[in-house]
Tab-separated table of C-alpha atoms and ligand atoms in Angstrom:
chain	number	residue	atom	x	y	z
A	18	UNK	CA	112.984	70.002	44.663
A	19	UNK	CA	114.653	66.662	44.500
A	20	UNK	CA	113.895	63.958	47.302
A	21	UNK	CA	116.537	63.635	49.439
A	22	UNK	CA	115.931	60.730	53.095
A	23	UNK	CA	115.824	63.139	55.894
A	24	UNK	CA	116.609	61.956	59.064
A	25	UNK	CA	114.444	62.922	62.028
A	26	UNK	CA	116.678	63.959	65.162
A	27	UNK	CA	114.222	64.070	68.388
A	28	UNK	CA	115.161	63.411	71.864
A	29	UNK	CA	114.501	59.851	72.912
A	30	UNK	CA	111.272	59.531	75.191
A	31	UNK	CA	112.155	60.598	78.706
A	32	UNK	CA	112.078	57.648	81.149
A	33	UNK	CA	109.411	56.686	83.309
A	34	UNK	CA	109.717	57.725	87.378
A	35	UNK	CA	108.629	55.216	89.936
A	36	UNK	CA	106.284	56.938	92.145
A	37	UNK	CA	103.148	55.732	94.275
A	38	UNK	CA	99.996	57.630	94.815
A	39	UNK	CA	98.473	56.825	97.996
A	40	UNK	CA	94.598	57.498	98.367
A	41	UNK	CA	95.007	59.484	102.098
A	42	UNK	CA	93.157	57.422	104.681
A	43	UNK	CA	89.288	58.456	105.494
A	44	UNK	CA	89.690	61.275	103.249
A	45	UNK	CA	89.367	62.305	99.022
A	46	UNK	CA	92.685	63.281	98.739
A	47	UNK	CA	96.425	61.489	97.888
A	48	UNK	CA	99.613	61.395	98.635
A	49	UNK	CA	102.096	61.082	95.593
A	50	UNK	CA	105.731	59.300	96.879
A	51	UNK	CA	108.712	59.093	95.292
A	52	UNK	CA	108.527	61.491	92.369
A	53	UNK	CA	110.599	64.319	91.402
A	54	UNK	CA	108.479	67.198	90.440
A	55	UNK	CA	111.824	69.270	89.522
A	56	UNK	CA	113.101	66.216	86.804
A	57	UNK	CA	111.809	66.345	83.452
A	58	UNK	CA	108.500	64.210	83.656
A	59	UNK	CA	107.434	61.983	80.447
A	60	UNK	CA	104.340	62.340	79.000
A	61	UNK	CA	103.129	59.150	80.689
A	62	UNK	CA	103.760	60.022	84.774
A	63	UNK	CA	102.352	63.737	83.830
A	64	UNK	CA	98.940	61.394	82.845
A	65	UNK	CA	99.274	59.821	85.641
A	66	UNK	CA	99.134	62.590	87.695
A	67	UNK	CA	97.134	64.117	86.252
A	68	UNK	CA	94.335	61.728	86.360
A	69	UNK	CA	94.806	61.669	90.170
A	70	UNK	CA	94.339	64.704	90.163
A	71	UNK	CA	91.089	64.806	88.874
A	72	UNK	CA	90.213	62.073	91.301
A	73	UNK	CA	91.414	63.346	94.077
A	74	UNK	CA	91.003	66.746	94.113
A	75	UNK	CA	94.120	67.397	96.014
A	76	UNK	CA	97.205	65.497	95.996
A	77	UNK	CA	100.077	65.756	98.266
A	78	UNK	CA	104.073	65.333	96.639
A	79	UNK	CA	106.467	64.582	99.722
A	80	UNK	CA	109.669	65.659	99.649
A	81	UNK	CA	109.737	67.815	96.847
A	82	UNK	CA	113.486	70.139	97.017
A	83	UNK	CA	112.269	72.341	93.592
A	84	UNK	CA	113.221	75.849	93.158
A	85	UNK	CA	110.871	78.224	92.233
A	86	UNK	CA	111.319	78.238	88.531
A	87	UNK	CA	110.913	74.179	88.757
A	88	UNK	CA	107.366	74.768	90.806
A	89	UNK	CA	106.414	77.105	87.915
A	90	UNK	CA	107.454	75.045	84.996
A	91	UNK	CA	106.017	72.053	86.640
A	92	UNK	CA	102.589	74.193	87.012
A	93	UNK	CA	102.124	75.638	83.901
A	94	UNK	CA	102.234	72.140	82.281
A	95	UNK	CA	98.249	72.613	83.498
A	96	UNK	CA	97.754	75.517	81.487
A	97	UNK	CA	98.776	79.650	81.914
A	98	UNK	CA	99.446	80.470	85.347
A	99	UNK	CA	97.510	83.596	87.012
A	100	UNK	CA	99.107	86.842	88.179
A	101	UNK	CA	97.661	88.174	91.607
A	102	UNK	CA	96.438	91.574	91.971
A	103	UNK	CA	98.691	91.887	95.100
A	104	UNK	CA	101.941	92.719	93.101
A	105	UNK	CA	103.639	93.364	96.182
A	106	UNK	CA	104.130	90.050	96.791
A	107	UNK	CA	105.515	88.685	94.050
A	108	UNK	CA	108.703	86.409	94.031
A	109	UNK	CA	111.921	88.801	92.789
A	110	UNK	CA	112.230	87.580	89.226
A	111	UNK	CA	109.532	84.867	89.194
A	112	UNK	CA	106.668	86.827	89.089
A	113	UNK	CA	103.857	83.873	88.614
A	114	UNK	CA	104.611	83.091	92.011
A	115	UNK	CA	102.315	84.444	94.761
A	116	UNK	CA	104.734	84.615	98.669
A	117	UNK	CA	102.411	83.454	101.136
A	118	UNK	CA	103.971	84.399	104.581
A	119	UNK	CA	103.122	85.852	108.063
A	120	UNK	CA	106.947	86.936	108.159
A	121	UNK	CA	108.005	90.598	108.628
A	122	UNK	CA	110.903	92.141	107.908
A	123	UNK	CA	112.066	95.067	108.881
A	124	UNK	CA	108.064	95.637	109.912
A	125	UNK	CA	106.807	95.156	106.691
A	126	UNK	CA	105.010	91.657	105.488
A	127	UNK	CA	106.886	89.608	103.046
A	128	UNK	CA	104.255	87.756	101.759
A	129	UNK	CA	100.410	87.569	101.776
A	130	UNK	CA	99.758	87.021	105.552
A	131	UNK	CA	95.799	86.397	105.739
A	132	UNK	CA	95.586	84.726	102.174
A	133	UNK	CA	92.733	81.771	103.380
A	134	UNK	CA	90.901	83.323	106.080
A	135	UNK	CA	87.620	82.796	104.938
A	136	UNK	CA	86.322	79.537	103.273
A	137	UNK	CA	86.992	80.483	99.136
A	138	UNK	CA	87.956	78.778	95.521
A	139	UNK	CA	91.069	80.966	94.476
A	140	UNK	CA	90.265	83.600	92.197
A	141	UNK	CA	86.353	82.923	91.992
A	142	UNK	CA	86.251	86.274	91.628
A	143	UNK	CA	87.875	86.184	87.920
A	144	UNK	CA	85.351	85.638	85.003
A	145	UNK	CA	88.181	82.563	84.297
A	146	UNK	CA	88.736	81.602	87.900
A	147	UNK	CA	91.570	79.151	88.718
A	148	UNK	CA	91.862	75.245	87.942
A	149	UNK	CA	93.845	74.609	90.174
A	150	UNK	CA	96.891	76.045	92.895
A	151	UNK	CA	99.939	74.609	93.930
A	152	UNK	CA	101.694	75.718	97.495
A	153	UNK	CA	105.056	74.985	98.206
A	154	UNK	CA	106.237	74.835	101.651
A	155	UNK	CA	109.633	76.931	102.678
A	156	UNK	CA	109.058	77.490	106.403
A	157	UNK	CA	106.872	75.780	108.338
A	158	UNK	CA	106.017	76.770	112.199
A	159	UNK	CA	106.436	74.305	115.136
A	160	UNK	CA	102.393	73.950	115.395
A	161	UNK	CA	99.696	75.478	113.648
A	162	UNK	CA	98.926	76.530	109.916
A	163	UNK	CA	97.522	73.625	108.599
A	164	UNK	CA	95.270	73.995	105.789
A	165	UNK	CA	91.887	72.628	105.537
A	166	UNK	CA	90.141	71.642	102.281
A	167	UNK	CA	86.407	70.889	101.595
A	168	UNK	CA	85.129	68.218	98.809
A	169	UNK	CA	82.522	70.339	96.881
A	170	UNK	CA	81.128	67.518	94.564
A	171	UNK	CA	80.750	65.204	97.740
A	172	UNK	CA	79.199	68.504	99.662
A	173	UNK	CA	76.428	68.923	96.337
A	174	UNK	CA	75.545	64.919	96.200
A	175	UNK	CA	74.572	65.320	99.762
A	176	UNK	CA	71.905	67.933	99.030
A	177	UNK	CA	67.952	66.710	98.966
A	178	UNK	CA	66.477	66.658	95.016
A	179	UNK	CA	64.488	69.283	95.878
A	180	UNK	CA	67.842	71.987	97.036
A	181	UNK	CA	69.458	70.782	93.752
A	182	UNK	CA	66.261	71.751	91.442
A	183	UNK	CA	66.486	75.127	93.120
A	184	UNK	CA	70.094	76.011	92.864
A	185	UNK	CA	70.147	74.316	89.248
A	186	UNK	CA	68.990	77.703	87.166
A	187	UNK	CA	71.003	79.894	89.830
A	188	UNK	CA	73.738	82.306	89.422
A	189	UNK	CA	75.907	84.330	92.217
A	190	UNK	CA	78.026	87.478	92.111
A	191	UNK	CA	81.670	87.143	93.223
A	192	UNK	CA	83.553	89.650	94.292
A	193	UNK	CA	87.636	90.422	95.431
A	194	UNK	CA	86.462	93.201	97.385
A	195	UNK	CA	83.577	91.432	99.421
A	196	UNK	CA	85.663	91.219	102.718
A	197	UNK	CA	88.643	93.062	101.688
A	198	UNK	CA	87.652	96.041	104.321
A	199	UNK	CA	87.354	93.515	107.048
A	200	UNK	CA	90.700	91.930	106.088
A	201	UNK	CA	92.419	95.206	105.739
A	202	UNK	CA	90.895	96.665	109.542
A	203	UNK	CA	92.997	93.220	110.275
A	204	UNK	CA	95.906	93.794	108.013
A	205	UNK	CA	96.899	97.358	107.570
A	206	UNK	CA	99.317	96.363	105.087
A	207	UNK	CA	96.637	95.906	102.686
A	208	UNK	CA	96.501	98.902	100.410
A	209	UNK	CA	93.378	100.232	99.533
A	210	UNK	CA	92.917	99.262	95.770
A	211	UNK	CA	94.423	101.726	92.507
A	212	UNK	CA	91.790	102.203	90.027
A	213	UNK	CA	93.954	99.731	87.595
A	214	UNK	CA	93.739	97.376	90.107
A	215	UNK	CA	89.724	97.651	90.905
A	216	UNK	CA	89.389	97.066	87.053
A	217	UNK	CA	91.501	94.079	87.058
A	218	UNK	CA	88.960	92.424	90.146
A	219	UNK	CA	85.212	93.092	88.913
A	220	UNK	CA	82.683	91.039	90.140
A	221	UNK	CA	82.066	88.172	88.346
A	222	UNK	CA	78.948	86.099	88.027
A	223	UNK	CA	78.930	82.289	87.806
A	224	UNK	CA	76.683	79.452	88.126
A	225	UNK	CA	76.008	78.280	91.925
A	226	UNK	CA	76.448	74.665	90.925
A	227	UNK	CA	79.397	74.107	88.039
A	228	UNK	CA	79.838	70.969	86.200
A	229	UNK	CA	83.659	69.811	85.904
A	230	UNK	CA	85.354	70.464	82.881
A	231	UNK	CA	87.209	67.774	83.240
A	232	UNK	CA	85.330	64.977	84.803
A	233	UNK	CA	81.482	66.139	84.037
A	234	UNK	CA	80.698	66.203	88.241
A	235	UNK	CA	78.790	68.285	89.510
A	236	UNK	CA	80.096	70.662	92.458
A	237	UNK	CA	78.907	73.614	94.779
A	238	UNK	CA	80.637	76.897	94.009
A	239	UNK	CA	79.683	79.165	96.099
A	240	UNK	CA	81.827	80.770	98.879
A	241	UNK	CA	82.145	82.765	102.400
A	242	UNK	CA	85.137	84.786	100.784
A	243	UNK	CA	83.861	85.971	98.196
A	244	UNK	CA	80.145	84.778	96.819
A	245	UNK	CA	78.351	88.171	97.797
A	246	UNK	CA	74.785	87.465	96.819
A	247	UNK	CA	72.786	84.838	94.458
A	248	UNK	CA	72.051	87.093	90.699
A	249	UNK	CA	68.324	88.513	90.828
A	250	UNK	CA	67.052	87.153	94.337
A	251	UNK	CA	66.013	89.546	96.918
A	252	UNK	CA	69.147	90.496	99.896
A	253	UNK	CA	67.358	88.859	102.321
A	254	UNK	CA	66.806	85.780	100.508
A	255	UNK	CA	70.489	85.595	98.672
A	256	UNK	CA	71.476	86.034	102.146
A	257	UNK	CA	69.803	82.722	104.071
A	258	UNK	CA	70.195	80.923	100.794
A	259	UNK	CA	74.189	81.426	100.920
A	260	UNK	CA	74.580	81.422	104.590
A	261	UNK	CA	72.888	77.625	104.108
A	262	UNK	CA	75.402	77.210	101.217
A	263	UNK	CA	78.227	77.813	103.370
A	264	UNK	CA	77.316	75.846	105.884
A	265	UNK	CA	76.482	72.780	103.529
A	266	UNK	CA	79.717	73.225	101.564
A	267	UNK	CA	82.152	73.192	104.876
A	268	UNK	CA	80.790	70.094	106.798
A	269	UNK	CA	83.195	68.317	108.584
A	270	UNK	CA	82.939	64.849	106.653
A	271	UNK	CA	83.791	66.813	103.041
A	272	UNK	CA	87.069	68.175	104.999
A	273	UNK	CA	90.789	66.847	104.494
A	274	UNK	CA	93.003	68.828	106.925
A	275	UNK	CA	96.292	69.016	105.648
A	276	UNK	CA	99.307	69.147	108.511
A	277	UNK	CA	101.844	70.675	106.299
A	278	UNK	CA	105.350	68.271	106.326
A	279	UNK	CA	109.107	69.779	105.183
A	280	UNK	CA	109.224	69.737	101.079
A	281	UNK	CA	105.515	69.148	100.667
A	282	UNK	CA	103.973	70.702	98.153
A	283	UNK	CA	99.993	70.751	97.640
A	284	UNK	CA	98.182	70.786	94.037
A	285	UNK	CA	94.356	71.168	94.440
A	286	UNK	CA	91.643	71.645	92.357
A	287	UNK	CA	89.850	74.733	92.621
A	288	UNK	CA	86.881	73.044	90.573
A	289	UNK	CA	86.129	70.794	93.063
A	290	UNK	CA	87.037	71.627	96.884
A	291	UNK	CA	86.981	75.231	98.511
A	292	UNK	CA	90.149	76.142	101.275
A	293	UNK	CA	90.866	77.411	104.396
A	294	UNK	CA	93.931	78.265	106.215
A	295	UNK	CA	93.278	77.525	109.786
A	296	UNK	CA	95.415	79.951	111.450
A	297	UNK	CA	99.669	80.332	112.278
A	298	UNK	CA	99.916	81.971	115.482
A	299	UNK	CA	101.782	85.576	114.825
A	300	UNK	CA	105.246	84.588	116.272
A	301	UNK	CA	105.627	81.429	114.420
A	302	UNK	CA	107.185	81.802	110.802
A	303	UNK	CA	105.584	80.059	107.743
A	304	UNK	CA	106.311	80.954	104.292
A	305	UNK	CA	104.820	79.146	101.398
A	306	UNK	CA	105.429	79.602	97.492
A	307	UNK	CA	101.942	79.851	95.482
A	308	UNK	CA	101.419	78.955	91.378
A	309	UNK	CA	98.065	79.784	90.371
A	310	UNK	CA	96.869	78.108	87.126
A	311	UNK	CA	93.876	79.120	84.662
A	312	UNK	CA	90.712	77.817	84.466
A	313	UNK	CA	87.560	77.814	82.646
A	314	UNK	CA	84.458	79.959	82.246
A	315	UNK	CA	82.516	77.714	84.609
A	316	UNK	CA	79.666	76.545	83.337
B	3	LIG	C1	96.282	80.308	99.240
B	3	LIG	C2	95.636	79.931	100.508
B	3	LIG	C3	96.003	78.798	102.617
B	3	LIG	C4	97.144	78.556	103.536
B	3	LIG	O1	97.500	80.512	99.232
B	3	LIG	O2	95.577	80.348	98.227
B	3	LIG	O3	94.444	79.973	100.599
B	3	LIG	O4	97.000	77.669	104.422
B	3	LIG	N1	96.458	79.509	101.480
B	3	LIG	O5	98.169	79.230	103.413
B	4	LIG	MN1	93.561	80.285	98.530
C-alpha cells in the first residue's frame, strides 16, 4: 500500500445558539429561552443543557414550534426512548411518541386521558425505568391541567438520620397494574391487559432510596402510582411505612407547579422528582406529545 495525504472531509462544528436558562423563582426548576430544540444543536449547548438538567430536575423550553420527529430526535440524544404498553396511543408513524389527551373523537379517546393521576416516576414499574420524559404541548385548555412536580432529593434530605438508616437496606415492589382497576372503573377505555402485554409490565423491585447516576444524590423513589409494598416487610407495616413515604415525598415546599404556556415543552428527570397531573376539566381539550427516554437499573 503506498502512502498517499488523505484529506479528511467533516462538517464544520455547528454554531453555538444563544439561549438563557433561568433558575424558576422559589422553585428547583428552569426555564431555558431562546433556543431552538428543532435546529441542529452543537455538542457544546447539548452540555449545556444537559448539565441543567441535572441541576434542575426539570427545565422548561418556551416557544418550542418542533414537529414530532424533531421532539424525538431531540430526545433520544439522552439515550433509547421507551415504547408504552398502551399501543393504542401511539403517534401514526412516530411510534416513540406516547398522545396524551382527554380529546374524543368520534367517542373514542385519542390519547392517554388519566396518564398522571396518582403521584408516580414514569415507568417505575420497568426493571430500567425512565431517565427522563419530555411533554410537548399541542392544545392547551383555557384553565386547568397544570402539572405538578415534586423534588425527591430535596424530599429525602429532609428526612431525620434515623428514617434514612431505616429505608437505607430497603427495597419496594412496583407494579403497572397496582391501580390500573381503579383507573379503568374511571376510564372504560382502558382495556384489560393481553397476556403479551402483562409480560411486558412485571413488577419490578428497586431500592426505596436510589442514588443518581448522574450526579451521586440521593433521592426517594417510592410512589402512590405504583410502589405496592416495601420487599419482605409485613402488609401492614409496608403499608404505614409507604403511606408516610408518600406523604413525605409530595410536601408542598418540594413542589414546582407547572402552568403549561403555548410551545412549551417540559424535560424532567424521572431520577429525581415524581409527577402529577392536577386535573383538565372533561370539556376542555388538552393534547400533549410524550418521549420517554431509558434509564438505569437504579441502584
Ligand atoms: C405523563 C404524565 C401529566 C400531565 O405524560 O407522563 O404524567 O399533566 N402527564 O399530563
Ligand atoms: Mn407521567
Amino acid at each position: 500500500m503506498s502512502a498517499r495525504p488523505s484529506i479528511v472531509l467533516s462538517d464544520p462544528p455547528l454554531a453555538s445558539q444563544e439561549f438563557d436558562i433561568r433558575p424558576v423563582a422559589g422553585s428547583f426548576a428552569a426555564e431555558v429561552v431562546g433556543v431552538d430544540l428543532g435546529a441542529p444543536l452543537s455538542d457544546q449547548d447539548f452540555a449545556r443543557i444537559h448539565q441543567a438538567h441535572l441541576d434542575h430536575h426539570v427545565l422548561v423550553f418556551r416557544d418550542q414550534r418542533i414537529t414530532p420527529a424533531q421532539q424525538v430526535a431531540f430526545s433520544q440524544r439522552f439515550g433509547t426512548l421507551q415504547i408504552h404498553v398502551q399501543r393504542k396511543f401511539q403517534l401514526a408513524g412516530q411510534p416513540e411518541v406516547l398522545i396524551v389527551s382527554n380529546i374524543k373523537e368520534k367517542g373514542e379517546p385519542i390519547g392517554l386521558g388519566d396518564a398522571g393521576a396518582y403521584w408516580h416516576s414514569d415507568l417505575s414499574y420497568k426493571d430500567r425505568p425512565s431517565l427522563g420524559s419530555l411533554l410537548h404541548a399541542q392544545i392547551l385548555p383555557e384553565e386547568g391541567g397544570d402539572t405538578l412536580f415534586a423534588n425527591q432529593h430535596a424530599a429525602y434530605d429532609a428526612l431525620s438520620d434515623s428514617l434514612k438508616r431505616v429505608l437505607a437496606p430497603l427495597r419496594a415492589e412496583h407494579s403497572y397494574l397496582a391501580k390500573y382497576e381503579e383507573l379503568r372503573a374511571r376510564s372504560p377505555w382502558r382495556p384489560a391487559l393481553t397476556p403479551a402485554q402483562l409480560a411486558e409490565v412485571r413488577p419490578a423491585v428497586h431500592p426505596v432510596v436510589r442514588t443518581h447516576p448522574e450526579t451521586g444524590r440521593k433521592a426517594l423513589f417510592v410512589s402512590e402510582h405504583f410502589t405496592t409494598r416495601i420487599d419482605s416487610w409485613p402488609a401492614q407495616e409496608s403499608q404505614a411505612l409507604l403511606a408516610q413515604l408518600f406523604d413525605q415525598s409530595t410536601q408542598p415546599q418540594f413542589i414546582y407547579r407547572h402552568q403549561w404556556q403555548s410551545g412549551d415543552l417540559v424535560f424532567w428527570d424521572n431520577r429525581s422528582v415524581v409527577h402529577l397531573a392536577a386535573g383538565t376539566p372533561d370539556h376542555l381539550p388538552r393534547k400533549l406529545y410524550r418521549t420517554t427516554i431509558e434509564g438505569d437499573l437504579p441502584r
